[in-house]
mmCIF file of N, CA and C in Angstrom:
data_model
loop_
_atom_site.group_PDB
_atom_site.id
_atom_site.type_symbol
_atom_site.label_atom_id
_atom_site.label_comp_id
_atom_site.label_asym_id
_atom_site.label_seq_id
_atom_site.Cartn_x
_atom_site.Cartn_y
_atom_site.Cartn_z
ATOM 1 N N GLN R 105 4.059 -11.998 -10.919
ATOM 2 C CA GLN R 105 4.227 -11.014 -11.974
ATOM 3 C C GLN R 105 3.333 -9.817 -11.680
ATOM 4 N N VAL R 106 3.937 -8.649 -11.613
ATOM 5 C CA VAL R 106 3.183 -7.437 -11.309
ATOM 6 C C VAL R 106 2.430 -6.978 -12.553
ATOM 7 N N GLN R 107 1.168 -6.702 -12.367
ATOM 8 C CA GLN R 107 0.353 -6.120 -13.445
ATOM 9 C C GLN R 107 -0.332 -4.876 -12.927
ATOM 10 N N LEU R 108 -0.276 -3.828 -13.713
ATOM 11 C CA LEU R 108 -0.913 -2.564 -13.388
ATOM 12 C C LEU R 108 -1.784 -2.169 -14.578
ATOM 13 N N VAL R 109 -3.057 -1.959 -14.331
ATOM 14 C CA VAL R 109 -3.990 -1.648 -15.404
ATOM 15 C C VAL R 109 -4.688 -0.329 -15.098
ATOM 16 N N GLU R 110 -4.390 0.667 -15.922
ATOM 17 C CA GLU R 110 -4.991 1.991 -15.750
ATOM 18 C C GLU R 110 -6.324 2.087 -16.478
ATOM 19 N N SER R 111 -7.164 2.962 -15.966
ATOM 20 C CA SER R 111 -8.427 3.282 -16.619
ATOM 21 C C SER R 111 -8.845 4.681 -16.197
ATOM 22 N N GLY R 112 -9.810 5.219 -16.918
ATOM 23 C CA GLY R 112 -10.369 6.507 -16.538
ATOM 24 C C GLY R 112 -9.923 7.685 -17.378
ATOM 25 N N GLY R 113 -8.996 7.452 -18.294
ATOM 26 C CA GLY R 113 -8.587 8.550 -19.163
ATOM 27 C C GLY R 113 -9.663 8.887 -20.178
ATOM 28 N N GLY R 114 -9.428 9.954 -20.906
ATOM 29 C CA GLY R 114 -10.392 10.344 -21.921
ATOM 30 C C GLY R 114 -10.211 11.783 -22.334
ATOM 31 N N LEU R 115 -11.215 12.280 -23.044
ATOM 32 C CA LEU R 115 -11.224 13.653 -23.534
ATOM 33 C C LEU R 115 -12.122 14.492 -22.637
ATOM 34 N N VAL R 116 -11.603 15.601 -22.181
ATOM 35 C CA VAL R 116 -12.366 16.463 -21.284
ATOM 36 C C VAL R 116 -12.062 17.919 -21.630
ATOM 37 N N GLN R 117 -13.008 18.779 -21.388
ATOM 38 C CA GLN R 117 -12.794 20.200 -21.639
ATOM 39 C C GLN R 117 -11.986 20.820 -20.500
ATOM 40 N N ALA R 118 -11.296 21.874 -20.830
ATOM 41 C CA ALA R 118 -10.550 22.595 -19.802
ATOM 42 C C ALA R 118 -11.493 23.003 -18.667
ATOM 43 N N GLY R 119 -11.002 22.834 -17.447
ATOM 44 C CA GLY R 119 -11.820 23.113 -16.276
ATOM 45 C C GLY R 119 -12.557 21.898 -15.739
ATOM 46 N N GLY R 120 -12.557 20.839 -16.502
ATOM 47 C CA GLY R 120 -13.253 19.624 -16.103
ATOM 48 C C GLY R 120 -12.426 18.749 -15.179
ATOM 49 N N SER R 121 -12.970 17.576 -14.881
ATOM 50 C CA SER R 121 -12.344 16.651 -13.945
ATOM 51 C C SER R 121 -12.293 15.244 -14.525
ATOM 52 N N LEU R 122 -11.324 14.499 -14.050
ATOM 53 C CA LEU R 122 -11.214 13.077 -14.368
ATOM 54 C C LEU R 122 -10.691 12.352 -13.145
ATOM 55 N N ARG R 123 -11.082 11.096 -13.006
ATOM 56 C CA ARG R 123 -10.486 10.245 -11.984
ATOM 57 C C ARG R 123 -9.859 9.039 -12.662
ATOM 58 N N LEU R 124 -8.562 8.947 -12.528
ATOM 59 C CA LEU R 124 -7.836 7.795 -13.050
ATOM 60 C C LEU R 124 -7.768 6.709 -11.984
ATOM 61 N N SER R 125 -7.854 5.469 -12.436
ATOM 62 C CA SER R 125 -7.742 4.329 -11.542
ATOM 63 C C SER R 125 -6.640 3.407 -12.043
ATOM 64 N N CYS R 126 -6.020 2.707 -11.113
ATOM 65 C CA CYS R 126 -4.997 1.733 -11.467
ATOM 66 C C CYS R 126 -5.183 0.515 -10.583
ATOM 67 N N ALA R 127 -5.543 -0.587 -11.211
ATOM 68 C CA ALA R 127 -5.725 -1.839 -10.489
ATOM 69 C C ALA R 127 -4.438 -2.640 -10.557
ATOM 70 N N ALA R 128 -3.947 -3.040 -9.393
ATOM 71 C CA ALA R 128 -2.682 -3.758 -9.312
ATOM 72 C C ALA R 128 -2.896 -5.206 -8.911
ATOM 73 N N SER R 129 -2.025 -6.060 -9.391
ATOM 74 C CA SER R 129 -2.054 -7.470 -9.003
ATOM 75 C C SER R 129 -0.647 -8.033 -9.065
ATOM 76 N N GLY R 130 -0.475 -9.167 -8.433
ATOM 77 C CA GLY R 130 0.800 -9.861 -8.499
ATOM 78 C C GLY R 130 1.621 -9.822 -7.226
ATOM 79 N N ARG R 131 1.352 -8.801 -6.393
ATOM 80 C CA ARG R 131 2.069 -8.697 -5.112
ATOM 81 C C ARG R 131 1.107 -8.133 -4.075
ATOM 82 N N THR R 132 1.538 -8.125 -2.833
ATOM 83 C CA THR R 132 0.715 -7.553 -1.762
ATOM 84 C C THR R 132 0.705 -6.042 -1.912
ATOM 85 N N PHE R 133 -0.380 -5.542 -2.430
ATOM 86 C CA PHE R 133 -0.501 -4.135 -2.829
ATOM 87 C C PHE R 133 -0.123 -3.182 -1.702
ATOM 88 N N SER R 134 -0.570 -3.478 -0.503
ATOM 89 C CA SER R 134 -0.400 -2.543 0.605
ATOM 90 C C SER R 134 1.047 -2.378 1.040
ATOM 91 N N ASN R 135 1.959 -3.169 0.503
ATOM 92 C CA ASN R 135 3.364 -3.078 0.899
ATOM 93 C C ASN R 135 4.182 -2.112 0.054
ATOM 94 N N TYR R 136 3.563 -1.497 -0.965
ATOM 95 C CA TYR R 136 4.345 -0.764 -1.954
ATOM 96 C C TYR R 136 3.818 0.634 -2.199
ATOM 97 N N ALA R 137 4.777 1.554 -2.369
ATOM 98 C CA ALA R 137 4.397 2.899 -2.787
ATOM 99 C C ALA R 137 3.849 2.851 -4.208
ATOM 100 N N MET R 138 2.939 3.770 -4.482
ATOM 101 C CA MET R 138 2.323 3.868 -5.803
ATOM 102 C C MET R 138 2.461 5.299 -6.310
ATOM 103 N N GLY R 139 2.434 5.425 -7.615
ATOM 104 C CA GLY R 139 2.550 6.768 -8.162
ATOM 105 C C GLY R 139 1.929 6.879 -9.541
ATOM 106 N N TRP R 140 1.762 8.113 -9.942
ATOM 107 C CA TRP R 140 1.301 8.444 -11.293
ATOM 108 C C TRP R 140 2.354 9.329 -11.949
ATOM 109 N N PHE R 141 2.674 8.961 -13.169
ATOM 110 C CA PHE R 141 3.578 9.749 -13.993
ATOM 111 C C PHE R 141 2.827 10.118 -15.267
ATOM 112 N N ARG R 142 3.360 11.057 -16.002
ATOM 113 C CA ARG R 142 2.772 11.394 -17.293
ATOM 114 C C ARG R 142 3.864 11.744 -18.290
ATOM 115 N N GLN R 143 3.515 11.556 -19.543
ATOM 116 C CA GLN R 143 4.438 11.882 -20.618
ATOM 117 C C GLN R 143 3.671 12.506 -21.764
ATOM 118 N N ALA R 144 4.005 13.739 -22.044
ATOM 119 C CA ALA R 144 3.405 14.451 -23.170
ATOM 120 C C ALA R 144 4.281 14.257 -24.405
ATOM 121 N N PRO R 145 3.713 14.421 -25.594
ATOM 122 C CA PRO R 145 4.498 14.249 -26.814
ATOM 123 C C PRO R 145 5.741 15.138 -26.816
ATOM 124 N N GLY R 146 6.885 14.531 -27.089
ATOM 125 C CA GLY R 146 8.119 15.285 -27.169
ATOM 126 C C GLY R 146 8.736 15.664 -25.842
ATOM 127 N N LYS R 147 8.134 15.190 -24.763
ATOM 128 C CA LYS R 147 8.651 15.537 -23.433
ATOM 129 C C LYS R 147 9.027 14.278 -22.665
ATOM 130 N N GLU R 148 9.823 14.466 -21.637
ATOM 131 C CA GLU R 148 10.202 13.342 -20.799
ATOM 132 C C GLU R 148 9.069 12.972 -19.838
ATOM 133 N N ARG R 149 9.121 11.738 -19.394
ATOM 134 C CA ARG R 149 8.148 11.296 -18.401
ATOM 135 C C ARG R 149 8.428 12.020 -17.084
ATOM 136 N N GLU R 150 7.357 12.492 -16.458
ATOM 137 C CA GLU R 150 7.508 13.224 -15.204
ATOM 138 C C GLU R 150 6.537 12.693 -14.174
ATOM 139 N N ILE R 151 6.938 12.828 -12.937
ATOM 140 C CA ILE R 151 6.059 12.375 -11.868
ATOM 141 C C ILE R 151 4.936 13.382 -11.663
ATOM 142 N N VAL R 152 3.763 12.874 -11.393
ATOM 143 C CA VAL R 152 2.597 13.714 -11.110
ATOM 144 C C VAL R 152 2.289 13.682 -9.614
ATOM 145 N N ALA R 153 2.203 12.464 -9.082
ATOM 146 C CA ALA R 153 1.876 12.309 -7.665
ATOM 147 C C ALA R 153 2.301 10.929 -7.206
ATOM 148 N N SER R 154 2.520 10.799 -5.898
ATOM 149 C CA SER R 154 2.842 9.496 -5.341
ATOM 150 C C SER R 154 2.263 9.379 -3.944
ATOM 151 N N ILE R 155 2.133 8.142 -3.507
ATOM 152 C CA ILE R 155 1.601 7.870 -2.177
ATOM 153 C C ILE R 155 2.408 6.729 -1.580
ATOM 154 N N SER R 156 2.768 6.874 -0.315
ATOM 155 C CA SER R 156 3.609 5.882 0.336
ATOM 156 C C SER R 156 2.855 4.579 0.551
ATOM 157 N N TRP R 157 3.596 3.571 0.939
ATOM 158 C CA TRP R 157 3.023 2.238 1.071
ATOM 159 C C TRP R 157 1.862 2.214 2.073
ATOM 160 N N ASN R 158 1.953 3.038 3.125
ATOM 161 C CA ASN R 158 0.903 3.035 4.141
ATOM 162 C C ASN R 158 -0.060 4.209 3.976
ATOM 163 N N GLY R 159 0.111 4.953 2.905
ATOM 164 C CA GLY R 159 -0.791 6.069 2.639
ATOM 165 C C GLY R 159 -0.525 7.314 3.460
ATOM 166 N N GLY R 160 0.491 7.258 4.297
ATOM 167 C CA GLY R 160 0.725 8.373 5.200
ATOM 168 C C GLY R 160 1.478 9.544 4.611
ATOM 169 N N ARG R 161 2.064 9.341 3.464
ATOM 170 C CA ARG R 161 2.846 10.401 2.840
ATOM 171 C C ARG R 161 2.488 10.495 1.374
ATOM 172 N N THR R 162 2.195 11.700 0.938
ATOM 173 C CA THR R 162 1.901 11.945 -0.470
ATOM 174 C C THR R 162 2.811 13.031 -1.017
ATOM 175 N N PHE R 163 2.974 12.993 -2.309
ATOM 176 C CA PHE R 163 3.782 13.988 -3.014
ATOM 177 C C PHE R 163 3.033 14.415 -4.266
ATOM 178 N N TYR R 164 3.121 15.708 -4.568
ATOM 179 C CA TYR R 164 2.498 16.229 -5.789
ATOM 180 C C TYR R 164 3.496 17.132 -6.517
ATOM 181 N N ALA R 165 3.517 16.995 -7.817
ATOM 182 C CA ALA R 165 4.285 17.935 -8.618
ATOM 183 C C ALA R 165 3.655 19.316 -8.504
ATOM 184 N N ASP R 166 4.477 20.326 -8.597
ATOM 185 C CA ASP R 166 3.972 21.695 -8.477
ATOM 186 C C ASP R 166 2.878 21.976 -9.517
ATOM 187 N N SER R 167 3.013 21.352 -10.673
ATOM 188 C CA SER R 167 2.081 21.620 -11.761
ATOM 189 C C SER R 167 0.659 21.146 -11.471
ATOM 190 N N VAL R 168 0.489 20.217 -10.540
ATOM 191 C CA VAL R 168 -0.848 19.697 -10.239
ATOM 192 C C VAL R 168 -1.253 19.932 -8.789
ATOM 193 N N LYS R 169 -0.346 20.464 -7.998
ATOM 194 C CA LYS R 169 -0.635 20.666 -6.569
ATOM 195 C C LYS R 169 -1.856 21.565 -6.404
ATOM 196 N N GLY R 170 -2.755 21.152 -5.552
ATOM 197 C CA GLY R 170 -3.976 21.918 -5.319
ATOM 198 C C GLY R 170 -5.109 21.559 -6.258
ATOM 199 N N ARG R 171 -4.804 20.823 -7.320
ATOM 200 C CA ARG R 171 -5.817 20.421 -8.301
ATOM 201 C C ARG R 171 -6.014 18.908 -8.342
ATOM 202 N N SER R 172 -5.112 18.181 -7.734
ATOM 203 C CA SER R 172 -5.153 16.720 -7.836
ATOM 204 C C SER R 172 -5.018 16.073 -6.468
ATOM 205 N N THR R 173 -5.596 14.888 -6.364
ATOM 206 C CA THR R 173 -5.520 14.112 -5.129
ATOM 207 C C THR R 173 -5.231 12.659 -5.467
ATOM 208 N N ILE R 174 -4.183 12.125 -4.863
ATOM 209 C CA ILE R 174 -3.881 10.700 -5.015
ATOM 210 C C ILE R 174 -4.377 9.968 -3.777
ATOM 211 N N SER R 175 -4.937 8.795 -3.985
ATOM 212 C CA SER R 175 -5.431 8.002 -2.862
ATOM 213 C C SER R 175 -5.295 6.532 -3.216
ATOM 214 N N ARG R 176 -5.394 5.702 -2.207
ATOM 215 C CA ARG R 176 -5.302 4.260 -2.441
ATOM 216 C C ARG R 176 -6.342 3.538 -1.609
ATOM 217 N N ASP R 177 -6.835 2.441 -2.167
ATOM 218 C CA ASP R 177 -7.777 1.570 -1.486
ATOM 219 C C ASP R 177 -7.139 0.186 -1.459
ATOM 220 N N ASN R 178 -6.549 -0.145 -0.330
ATOM 221 C CA ASN R 178 -5.812 -1.408 -0.260
ATOM 222 C C ASN R 178 -6.737 -2.620 -0.350
ATOM 223 N N ALA R 179 -7.976 -2.448 0.039
ATOM 224 C CA ALA R 179 -8.931 -3.558 -0.062
ATOM 225 C C ALA R 179 -9.240 -3.886 -1.521
ATOM 226 N N LYS R 180 -9.110 -2.892 -2.390
ATOM 227 C CA LYS R 180 -9.396 -3.083 -3.811
ATOM 228 C C LYS R 180 -8.128 -3.144 -4.646
ATOM 229 N N ASN R 181 -6.966 -3.057 -3.999
ATOM 230 C CA ASN R 181 -5.684 -3.074 -4.723
ATOM 231 C C ASN R 181 -5.652 -2.012 -5.812
ATOM 232 N N THR R 182 -6.137 -0.852 -5.487
ATOM 233 C CA THR R 182 -6.305 0.200 -6.490
ATOM 234 C C THR R 182 -5.794 1.539 -5.965
ATOM 235 N N VAL R 183 -5.149 2.272 -6.865
ATOM 236 C CA VAL R 183 -4.737 3.638 -6.571
ATOM 237 C C VAL R 183 -5.478 4.564 -7.532
ATOM 238 N N TYR R 184 -5.814 5.734 -7.037
ATOM 239 C CA TYR R 184 -6.600 6.686 -7.812
ATOM 240 C C TYR R 184 -5.846 8.012 -7.940
ATOM 241 N N LEU R 185 -6.184 8.718 -9.004
ATOM 242 C CA LEU R 185 -5.725 10.090 -9.157
ATOM 243 C C LEU R 185 -6.923 10.924 -9.589
ATOM 244 N N GLN R 186 -7.406 11.740 -8.676
ATOM 245 C CA GLN R 186 -8.499 12.662 -8.983
ATOM 246 C C GLN R 186 -7.882 13.957 -9.480
ATOM 247 N N MET R 187 -8.243 14.348 -10.669
ATOM 248 C CA MET R 187 -7.704 15.575 -11.259
ATOM 249 C C MET R 187 -8.841 16.538 -11.540
ATOM 250 N N ASN R 188 -8.727 17.737 -11.011
ATOM 251 C CA ASN R 188 -9.741 18.774 -11.179
ATOM 252 C C ASN R 188 -9.148 19.981 -11.891
ATOM 253 N N LYS R 189 -10.021 20.832 -12.352
ATOM 254 C CA LYS R 189 -9.592 22.064 -13.024
ATOM 255 C C LYS R 189 -8.527 21.762 -14.073
ATOM 256 N N LEU R 190 -8.815 20.794 -14.902
ATOM 257 C CA LEU R 190 -7.828 20.354 -15.881
ATOM 258 C C LEU R 190 -7.510 21.451 -16.886
ATOM 259 N N LYS R 191 -6.256 21.443 -17.315
ATOM 260 C CA LYS R 191 -5.761 22.427 -18.265
ATOM 261 C C LYS R 191 -5.261 21.709 -19.526
ATOM 262 N N PRO R 192 -5.216 22.394 -20.641
ATOM 263 C CA PRO R 192 -4.676 21.747 -21.851
ATOM 264 C C PRO R 192 -3.261 21.190 -21.642
ATOM 265 N N GLU R 193 -2.484 21.841 -20.814
ATOM 266 C CA GLU R 193 -1.117 21.352 -20.574
ATOM 267 C C GLU R 193 -1.070 20.071 -19.741
ATOM 268 N N ASP R 194 -2.221 19.627 -19.253
ATOM 269 C CA ASP R 194 -2.286 18.330 -18.572
ATOM 270 C C ASP R 194 -2.410 17.177 -19.565
ATOM 271 N N THR R 195 -2.568 17.491 -20.827
ATOM 272 C CA THR R 195 -2.695 16.470 -21.858
ATOM 273 C C THR R 195 -1.428 15.623 -21.924
ATOM 274 N N ALA R 196 -1.596 14.322 -21.776
ATOM 275 C CA ALA R 196 -0.457 13.399 -21.744
ATOM 276 C C ALA R 196 -0.980 11.978 -21.610
ATOM 277 N N VAL R 197 -0.069 11.029 -21.763
ATOM 278 C CA VAL R 197 -0.359 9.657 -21.370
ATOM 279 C C VAL R 197 0.029 9.529 -19.896
ATOM 280 N N TYR R 198 -0.897 9.056 -19.112
ATOM 281 C CA TYR R 198 -0.678 8.905 -17.679
ATOM 282 C C TYR R 198 -0.371 7.444 -17.352
ATOM 283 N N TYR R 199 0.710 7.245 -16.627
ATOM 284 C CA TYR R 199 1.167 5.906 -16.279
ATOM 285 C C TYR R 199 1.095 5.689 -14.768
ATOM 286 N N CYS R 200 0.613 4.537 -14.415
ATOM 287 C CA CYS R 200 0.635 4.100 -13.029
ATOM 288 C C CYS R 200 1.959 3.382 -12.775
ATOM 289 N N ALA R 201 2.485 3.537 -11.569
ATOM 290 C CA ALA R 201 3.744 2.888 -11.228
ATOM 291 C C ALA R 201 3.690 2.348 -9.813
ATOM 292 N N GLN R 202 4.368 1.255 -9.615
ATOM 293 C CA GLN R 202 4.489 0.649 -8.291
ATOM 294 C C GLN R 202 5.970 0.482 -7.967
ATOM 295 N N SER R 203 6.340 0.894 -6.777
ATOM 296 C CA SER R 203 7.748 0.794 -6.389
ATOM 297 C C SER R 203 8.206 -0.661 -6.379
ATOM 298 N N ARG R 204 9.450 -0.852 -6.705
ATOM 299 C CA ARG R 204 9.990 -2.211 -6.658
ATOM 300 C C ARG R 204 10.299 -2.623 -5.222
ATOM 301 N N ALA R 205 10.745 -1.674 -4.427
ATOM 302 C CA ALA R 205 11.071 -1.965 -3.038
ATOM 303 C C ALA R 205 9.835 -1.843 -2.159
ATOM 304 N N GLY R 206 9.754 -2.703 -1.180
ATOM 305 C CA GLY R 206 8.626 -2.664 -0.263
ATOM 306 C C GLY R 206 8.811 -1.622 0.825
ATOM 307 N N TYR R 207 7.697 -1.207 1.389
ATOM 308 C CA TYR R 207 7.675 -0.294 2.530
ATOM 309 C C TYR R 207 8.399 1.014 2.236
ATOM 310 N N SER R 208 8.199 1.503 1.030
ATOM 311 C CA SER R 208 8.833 2.737 0.607
ATOM 312 C C SER R 208 7.862 3.907 0.715
ATOM 313 N N ASP R 209 8.436 5.059 1.053
ATOM 314 C CA ASP R 209 7.625 6.270 1.108
ATOM 315 C C ASP R 209 7.575 6.984 -0.230
ATOM 316 N N ILE R 210 8.528 6.678 -1.102
ATOM 317 C CA ILE R 210 8.607 7.395 -2.367
ATOM 318 C C ILE R 210 8.656 6.409 -3.526
ATOM 319 N N ILE R 211 8.495 6.938 -4.711
ATOM 320 C CA ILE R 211 8.575 6.110 -5.904
ATOM 321 C C ILE R 211 9.470 6.818 -6.908
ATOM 322 N N THR R 212 10.243 6.038 -7.603
ATOM 323 C CA THR R 212 11.139 6.590 -8.612
ATOM 324 C C THR R 212 10.846 5.920 -9.952
ATOM 325 N N VAL R 213 11.608 6.256 -10.961
ATOM 326 C CA VAL R 213 11.388 5.651 -12.269
ATOM 327 C C VAL R 213 11.789 4.174 -12.278
ATOM 328 N N ASN R 214 12.508 3.740 -11.266
ATOM 329 C CA ASN R 214 12.845 2.323 -11.139
ATOM 330 C C ASN R 214 11.650 1.622 -10.510
ATOM 331 N N ALA R 215 10.630 1.414 -11.317
ATOM 332 C CA ALA R 215 9.357 0.912 -10.812
ATOM 333 C C ALA R 215 8.755 -0.045 -11.842
ATOM 334 N N TYR R 216 7.683 -0.657 -11.430
ATOM 335 C CA TYR R 216 6.863 -1.406 -12.383
ATOM 336 C C TYR R 216 5.862 -0.422 -12.983
ATOM 337 N N TRP R 217 5.543 -0.648 -14.272
ATOM 338 C CA TRP R 217 4.718 0.321 -15.000
ATOM 339 C C TRP R 217 3.490 -0.312 -15.613
ATOM 340 N N GLY R 218 2.432 0.469 -15.674
ATOM 341 C CA GLY R 218 1.280 0.093 -16.455
ATOM 342 C C GLY R 218 1.458 0.524 -17.896
ATOM 343 N N GLN R 219 0.442 0.253 -18.703
ATOM 344 C CA GLN R 219 0.515 0.564 -20.132
ATOM 345 C C GLN R 219 0.177 2.020 -20.435
ATOM 346 N N GLY R 220 -0.462 2.679 -19.515
ATOM 347 C CA GLY R 220 -0.794 4.088 -19.706
ATOM 348 C C GLY R 220 -2.217 4.304 -20.176
ATOM 349 N N THR R 221 -2.738 5.473 -19.847
ATOM 350 C CA THR R 221 -4.058 5.882 -20.306
ATOM 351 C C THR R 221 -3.968 7.329 -20.781
ATOM 352 N N GLN R 222 -4.588 7.597 -21.911
ATOM 353 C CA GLN R 222 -4.486 8.921 -22.522
ATOM 354 C C GLN R 222 -5.456 9.893 -21.866
ATOM 355 N N VAL R 223 -4.955 11.046 -21.517
ATOM 356 C CA VAL R 223 -5.782 12.156 -21.045
ATOM 357 C C VAL R 223 -5.590 13.312 -22.013
ATOM 358 N N THR R 224 -6.689 13.781 -22.565
ATOM 359 C CA THR R 224 -6.640 14.900 -23.498
ATOM 360 C C THR R 224 -7.579 15.989 -22.989
ATOM 361 N N VAL R 225 -7.036 17.177 -22.812
ATOM 362 C CA VAL R 225 -7.810 18.305 -22.321
ATOM 363 C C VAL R 225 -7.912 19.333 -23.439
ATOM 364 N N SER R 226 -9.126 19.600 -23.856
ATOM 365 C CA SER R 226 -9.339 20.556 -24.942
ATOM 366 C C SER R 226 -9.577 21.949 -24.379
ATOM 367 N N SER R 227 -9.141 22.934 -25.127
ATOM 368 C CA SER R 227 -9.283 24.316 -24.664
ATOM 369 C C SER R 227 -10.592 24.929 -25.120
#
């Protein structure tokens, strides 16, 4: 059974930084692409960033490109999202996701999901 547990969310002022973590269990972590999505009130869930199963390929949404870094530590079964220069529009619930298919370079909404962690950026 796949379990994804996010942490690291919170309240931060605009311009600040946060590092989100997602601890995974239930499968061989290093075989699966990982990603971060977010959902703001009244909006659809959108992808923020993803990292391929071997870490060799990353993707960033235009809205966070240059301000965020996704990384993975296979020894700790954990994926991270470092977010800098946060803006009020980054306020959302952030969800960790793991691809269902192994050895994938990308992640889609057809994934396993964590419960989410709230990020609130005050102006």
